Amino acid sequence: MAQVRRMVEDLIHRGRWQADDRGLLNVFDAGYDAPHMARQLEILPVEILSRLHTERVMRKEEAWWSAS
């Protein structure tokens, strides 16, 4: 996470990102915790995109049929 923060801060410092630009898109593989990274980097102009592990469940709906 420190590397991402440093990269974004360097881009801002060098004038490669301006206040009216879109957020900097950061793409990560499934080994990263995207929600945690988004919370830790929320003060920076970034957008986080990450592939989720197959066992990660965002929402599990109840079955509409009866088990009986």
mmCIF file of N, CA and C in Angstrom:
data_model
loop_
_atom_site.group_PDB
_atom_site.id
_atom_site.type_symbol
_atom_site.label_atom_id
_atom_site.label_comp_id
_atom_site.label_asym_id
_atom_site.label_seq_id
_atom_site.Cartn_x
_atom_site.Cartn_y
_atom_site.Cartn_z
ATOM 1 N N MET A 1 0.814 -1.177 0.000
ATOM 2 C CA MET A 1 0.000 0.000 0.000
ATOM 3 C C MET A 1 0.870 1.258 0.000
ATOM 4 N N ALA A 2 1.996 1.186 0.660
ATOM 5 C CA ALA A 2 2.901 2.337 0.701
ATOM 6 C C ALA A 2 3.391 2.685 -0.703
ATOM 7 N N GLN A 3 3.597 1.672 -1.544
ATOM 8 C CA GLN A 3 4.055 1.923 -2.911
ATOM 9 C C GLN A 3 2.981 2.652 -3.714
ATOM 10 N N VAL A 4 1.733 2.268 -3.544
ATOM 11 C CA VAL A 4 0.636 2.926 -4.266
ATOM 12 C C VAL A 4 0.517 4.373 -3.804
ATOM 13 N N ARG A 5 0.553 4.576 -2.489
ATOM 14 C CA ARG A 5 0.466 5.931 -1.943
ATOM 15 C C ARG A 5 1.609 6.809 -2.471
ATOM 16 N N ARG A 6 2.819 6.269 -2.464
ATOM 17 C CA ARG A 6 3.977 7.022 -2.946
ATOM 18 C C ARG A 6 3.843 7.347 -4.440
ATOM 19 N N MET A 7 3.380 6.383 -5.235
ATOM 20 C CA MET A 7 3.217 6.608 -6.666
ATOM 21 C C MET A 7 2.206 7.721 -6.937
ATOM 22 N N VAL A 8 1.061 7.668 -6.253
ATOM 23 C CA VAL A 8 0.021 8.678 -6.456
ATOM 24 C C VAL A 8 0.516 10.050 -6.008
ATOM 25 N N GLU A 9 1.163 10.117 -4.865
ATOM 26 C CA GLU A 9 1.690 11.395 -4.383
ATOM 27 C C GLU A 9 2.747 11.955 -5.320
ATOM 28 N N ASP A 10 3.595 11.092 -5.896
ATOM 29 C CA ASP A 10 4.605 11.539 -6.866
ATOM 30 C C ASP A 10 3.947 12.093 -8.128
ATOM 31 N N LEU A 11 2.909 11.421 -8.616
ATOM 32 C CA LEU A 11 2.208 11.899 -9.808
ATOM 33 C C LEU A 11 1.570 13.269 -9.561
ATOM 34 N N ILE A 12 1.001 13.450 -8.391
ATOM 35 C CA ILE A 12 0.401 14.740 -8.052
ATOM 36 C C ILE A 12 1.480 15.804 -7.942
ATOM 37 N N HIS A 13 2.564 15.485 -7.253
ATOM 38 C CA HIS A 13 3.660 16.440 -7.055
ATOM 39 C C HIS A 13 4.277 16.873 -8.384
ATOM 40 N N ARG A 14 4.390 15.970 -9.332
ATOM 41 C CA ARG A 14 4.994 16.276 -10.642
ATOM 42 C C ARG A 14 4.015 16.921 -11.617
ATOM 43 N N GLY A 15 2.790 17.133 -11.168
ATOM 44 C CA GLY A 15 1.811 17.801 -12.015
ATOM 45 C C GLY A 15 1.157 16.915 -13.055
ATOM 46 N N ARG A 16 1.266 15.590 -12.902
ATOM 47 C CA ARG A 16 0.672 14.656 -13.864
ATOM 48 C C ARG A 16 -0.796 14.390 -13.561
ATOM 49 N N TRP A 17 -1.281 14.856 -12.416
ATOM 50 C CA TRP A 17 -2.692 14.751 -12.069
ATOM 51 C C TRP A 17 -3.136 16.110 -11.555
ATOM 52 N N GLN A 18 -4.287 16.584 -12.052
ATOM 53 C CA GLN A 18 -4.848 17.869 -11.641
ATOM 54 C C GLN A 18 -6.182 17.636 -10.941
ATOM 55 N N ALA A 19 -6.640 18.620 -10.201
ATOM 56 C CA ALA A 19 -7.860 18.478 -9.394
ATOM 57 C C ALA A 19 -9.102 18.148 -10.226
ATOM 58 N N ASP A 20 -9.146 18.551 -11.486
ATOM 59 C CA ASP A 20 -10.328 18.267 -12.311
ATOM 60 C C ASP A 20 -10.192 16.955 -13.099
ATOM 61 N N ASP A 21 -9.095 16.212 -12.907
ATOM 62 C CA ASP A 21 -8.901 14.921 -13.567
ATOM 63 C C ASP A 21 -9.683 13.833 -12.840
ATOM 64 N N ARG A 22 -9.933 12.743 -13.548
ATOM 65 C CA ARG A 22 -10.558 11.585 -12.916
ATOM 66 C C ARG A 22 -9.562 10.937 -11.965
ATOM 67 N N GLY A 23 -10.062 10.071 -11.097
ATOM 68 C CA GLY A 23 -9.183 9.347 -10.180
ATOM 69 C C GLY A 23 -8.238 8.433 -10.934
ATOM 70 N N LEU A 24 -7.084 8.168 -10.343
ATOM 71 C CA LEU A 24 -6.090 7.289 -10.944
ATOM 72 C C LEU A 24 -6.524 5.845 -10.736
ATOM 73 N N LEU A 25 -6.676 5.116 -11.828
ATOM 74 C CA LEU A 25 -7.151 3.739 -11.756
ATOM 75 C C LEU A 25 -6.001 2.814 -11.373
ATOM 76 N N ASN A 26 -6.182 2.065 -10.306
ATOM 77 C CA ASN A 26 -5.206 1.090 -9.838
ATOM 78 C C ASN A 26 -5.843 -0.283 -9.934
ATOM 79 N N VAL A 27 -5.204 -1.189 -10.682
ATOM 80 C CA VAL A 27 -5.754 -2.519 -10.921
ATOM 81 C C VAL A 27 -4.885 -3.535 -10.189
ATOM 82 N N PHE A 28 -5.549 -4.417 -9.400
ATOM 83 C CA PHE A 28 -4.830 -5.402 -8.601
ATOM 84 C C PHE A 28 -5.370 -6.797 -8.864
ATOM 85 N N ASP A 29 -4.529 -7.775 -8.618
ATOM 86 C CA ASP A 29 -4.930 -9.167 -8.739
ATOM 87 C C ASP A 29 -5.689 -9.585 -7.483
ATOM 88 N N ALA A 30 -6.153 -10.802 -7.457
ATOM 89 C CA ALA A 30 -7.004 -11.287 -6.372
ATOM 90 C C ALA A 30 -6.291 -11.391 -5.029
ATOM 91 N N GLY A 31 -4.992 -11.315 -4.979
ATOM 92 C CA GLY A 31 -4.269 -11.438 -3.731
ATOM 93 C C GLY A 31 -4.351 -10.216 -2.836
ATOM 94 N N TYR A 32 -4.959 -9.143 -3.306
ATOM 95 C CA TYR A 32 -5.038 -7.900 -2.549
ATOM 96 C C TYR A 32 -6.444 -7.709 -1.982
ATOM 97 N N ASP A 33 -6.534 -7.086 -0.833
ATOM 98 C CA ASP A 33 -7.818 -6.807 -0.191
ATOM 99 C C ASP A 33 -8.298 -5.435 -0.661
ATOM 100 N N ALA A 34 -9.073 -5.414 -1.729
ATOM 101 C CA ALA A 34 -9.506 -4.157 -2.350
ATOM 102 C C ALA A 34 -10.306 -3.262 -1.407
ATOM 103 N N PRO A 35 -11.277 -3.778 -0.647
ATOM 104 C CA PRO A 35 -12.005 -2.890 0.263
ATOM 105 C C PRO A 35 -11.093 -2.227 1.296
ATOM 106 N N HIS A 36 -10.143 -2.979 1.818
ATOM 107 C CA HIS A 36 -9.208 -2.406 2.791
ATOM 108 C C HIS A 36 -8.344 -1.328 2.137
ATOM 109 N N MET A 37 -7.854 -1.618 0.934
ATOM 110 C CA MET A 37 -7.026 -0.632 0.225
ATOM 111 C C MET A 37 -7.820 0.635 -0.075
ATOM 112 N N ALA A 38 -9.063 0.474 -0.475
ATOM 113 C CA ALA A 38 -9.895 1.640 -0.779
ATOM 114 C C ALA A 38 -10.086 2.515 0.457
ATOM 115 N N ARG A 39 -10.288 1.888 1.607
ATOM 116 C CA ARG A 39 -10.435 2.664 2.847
ATOM 117 C C ARG A 39 -9.140 3.368 3.222
ATOM 118 N N GLN A 40 -8.011 2.695 3.052
ATOM 119 C CA GLN A 40 -6.730 3.278 3.428
ATOM 120 C C GLN A 40 -6.298 4.405 2.486
ATOM 121 N N LEU A 41 -6.769 4.365 1.244
ATOM 122 C CA LEU A 41 -6.365 5.357 0.239
ATOM 123 C C LEU A 41 -7.475 6.353 -0.082
ATOM 124 N N GLU A 42 -8.521 6.412 0.744
ATOM 125 C CA GLU A 42 -9.685 7.221 0.410
ATOM 126 C C GLU A 42 -9.395 8.718 0.323
ATOM 127 N N ILE A 43 -8.325 9.214 0.922
ATOM 128 C CA ILE A 43 -8.026 10.645 0.828
ATOM 129 C C ILE A 43 -7.287 10.994 -0.462
ATOM 130 N N LEU A 44 -6.865 9.968 -1.207
ATOM 131 C CA LEU A 44 -6.152 10.192 -2.462
ATOM 132 C C LEU A 44 -7.105 10.027 -3.640
ATOM 133 N N PRO A 45 -6.800 10.657 -4.770
ATOM 134 C CA PRO A 45 -7.668 10.553 -5.954
ATOM 135 C C PRO A 45 -7.443 9.242 -6.708
ATOM 136 N N VAL A 46 -7.873 8.140 -6.119
ATOM 137 C CA VAL A 46 -7.660 6.836 -6.742
ATOM 138 C C VAL A 46 -8.973 6.082 -6.894
ATOM 139 N N GLU A 47 -8.988 5.189 -7.861
ATOM 140 C CA GLU A 47 -10.068 4.225 -8.042
ATOM 141 C C GLU A 47 -9.422 2.860 -7.972
ATOM 142 N N ILE A 48 -9.998 1.954 -7.209
ATOM 143 C CA ILE A 48 -9.432 0.625 -7.003
ATOM 144 C C ILE A 48 -10.276 -0.402 -7.760
ATOM 145 N N LEU A 49 -9.609 -1.227 -8.553
ATOM 146 C CA LEU A 49 -10.261 -2.332 -9.254
ATOM 147 C C LEU A 49 -9.462 -3.585 -8.941
ATOM 148 N N SER A 50 -10.136 -4.602 -8.429
ATOM 149 C CA SER A 50 -9.432 -5.822 -8.049
ATOM 150 C C SER A 50 -10.281 -7.037 -8.372
ATOM 151 N N ARG A 51 -9.619 -8.077 -8.778
ATOM 152 C CA ARG A 51 -10.291 -9.354 -9.000
ATOM 153 C C ARG A 51 -10.492 -10.010 -7.648
ATOM 154 N N LEU A 52 -11.654 -10.582 -7.424
ATOM 155 C CA LEU A 52 -11.951 -11.226 -6.149
ATOM 156 C C LEU A 52 -11.590 -12.697 -6.191
ATOM 157 N N HIS A 53 -11.225 -13.237 -5.027
ATOM 158 C CA HIS A 53 -11.037 -14.686 -4.899
ATOM 159 C C HIS A 53 -12.363 -15.371 -5.168
ATOM 160 N N THR A 54 -12.309 -16.572 -5.679
ATOM 161 C CA THR A 54 -13.538 -17.293 -5.990
ATOM 162 C C THR A 54 -14.334 -17.649 -4.747
ATOM 163 N N GLU A 55 -13.669 -17.783 -3.592
ATOM 164 C CA GLU A 55 -14.407 -18.142 -2.380
ATOM 165 C C GLU A 55 -14.985 -16.926 -1.653
ATOM 166 N N ARG A 56 -14.728 -15.737 -2.123
ATOM 167 C CA ARG A 56 -15.244 -14.537 -1.464
ATOM 168 C C ARG A 56 -16.694 -14.301 -1.888
ATOM 169 N N VAL A 57 -17.564 -14.104 -0.911
ATOM 170 C CA VAL A 57 -18.979 -13.894 -1.172
ATOM 171 C C VAL A 57 -19.335 -12.476 -0.759
ATOM 172 N N MET A 58 -19.859 -11.705 -1.686
ATOM 173 C CA MET A 58 -20.264 -10.348 -1.378
ATOM 174 C C MET A 58 -21.665 -10.334 -0.776
ATOM 175 N N ARG A 59 -22.514 -11.203 -1.282
ATOM 176 C CA ARG A 59 -23.881 -11.306 -0.787
ATOM 177 C C ARG A 59 -24.401 -12.689 -1.142
ATOM 178 N N LYS A 60 -24.971 -13.312 -0.190
ATOM 179 C CA LYS A 60 -25.524 -14.638 -0.447
ATOM 180 C C LYS A 60 -27.023 -14.575 -0.229
ATOM 181 N N GLU A 61 -27.771 -14.812 -1.290
ATOM 182 C CA GLU A 61 -29.221 -14.780 -1.205
ATOM 183 C C GLU A 61 -29.743 -16.093 -0.646
ATOM 184 N N GLU A 62 -30.832 -16.016 0.073
ATOM 185 C CA GLU A 62 -31.476 -17.219 0.558
ATOM 186 C C GLU A 62 -32.192 -17.894 -0.604
ATOM 187 N N ALA A 63 -32.246 -19.191 -0.531
ATOM 188 C CA ALA A 63 -32.946 -19.940 -1.572
ATOM 189 C C ALA A 63 -34.436 -19.637 -1.515
ATOM 190 N N TRP A 64 -35.069 -19.494 -2.649
ATOM 191 C CA TRP A 64 -36.498 -19.176 -2.698
ATOM 192 C C TRP A 64 -37.354 -20.418 -2.555
ATOM 193 N N TRP A 65 -36.732 -21.591 -2.724
ATOM 194 C CA TRP A 65 -37.496 -22.808 -2.592
ATOM 195 C C TRP A 65 -37.365 -23.360 -1.167
ATOM 196 N N SER A 66 -38.301 -24.178 -0.804
ATOM 197 C CA SER A 66 -38.302 -24.776 0.535
ATOM 198 C C SER A 66 -37.435 -26.029 0.542
ATOM 199 N N ALA A 67 -36.703 -26.222 1.610
ATOM 200 C CA ALA A 67 -35.853 -27.412 1.737
ATOM 201 C C ALA A 67 -36.649 -28.633 2.171
ATOM 202 N N SER A 68 -37.895 -28.446 2.557
ATOM 203 C CA SER A 68 -38.674 -29.589 3.044
ATOM 204 C C SER A 68 -39.334 -30.361 1.945
#
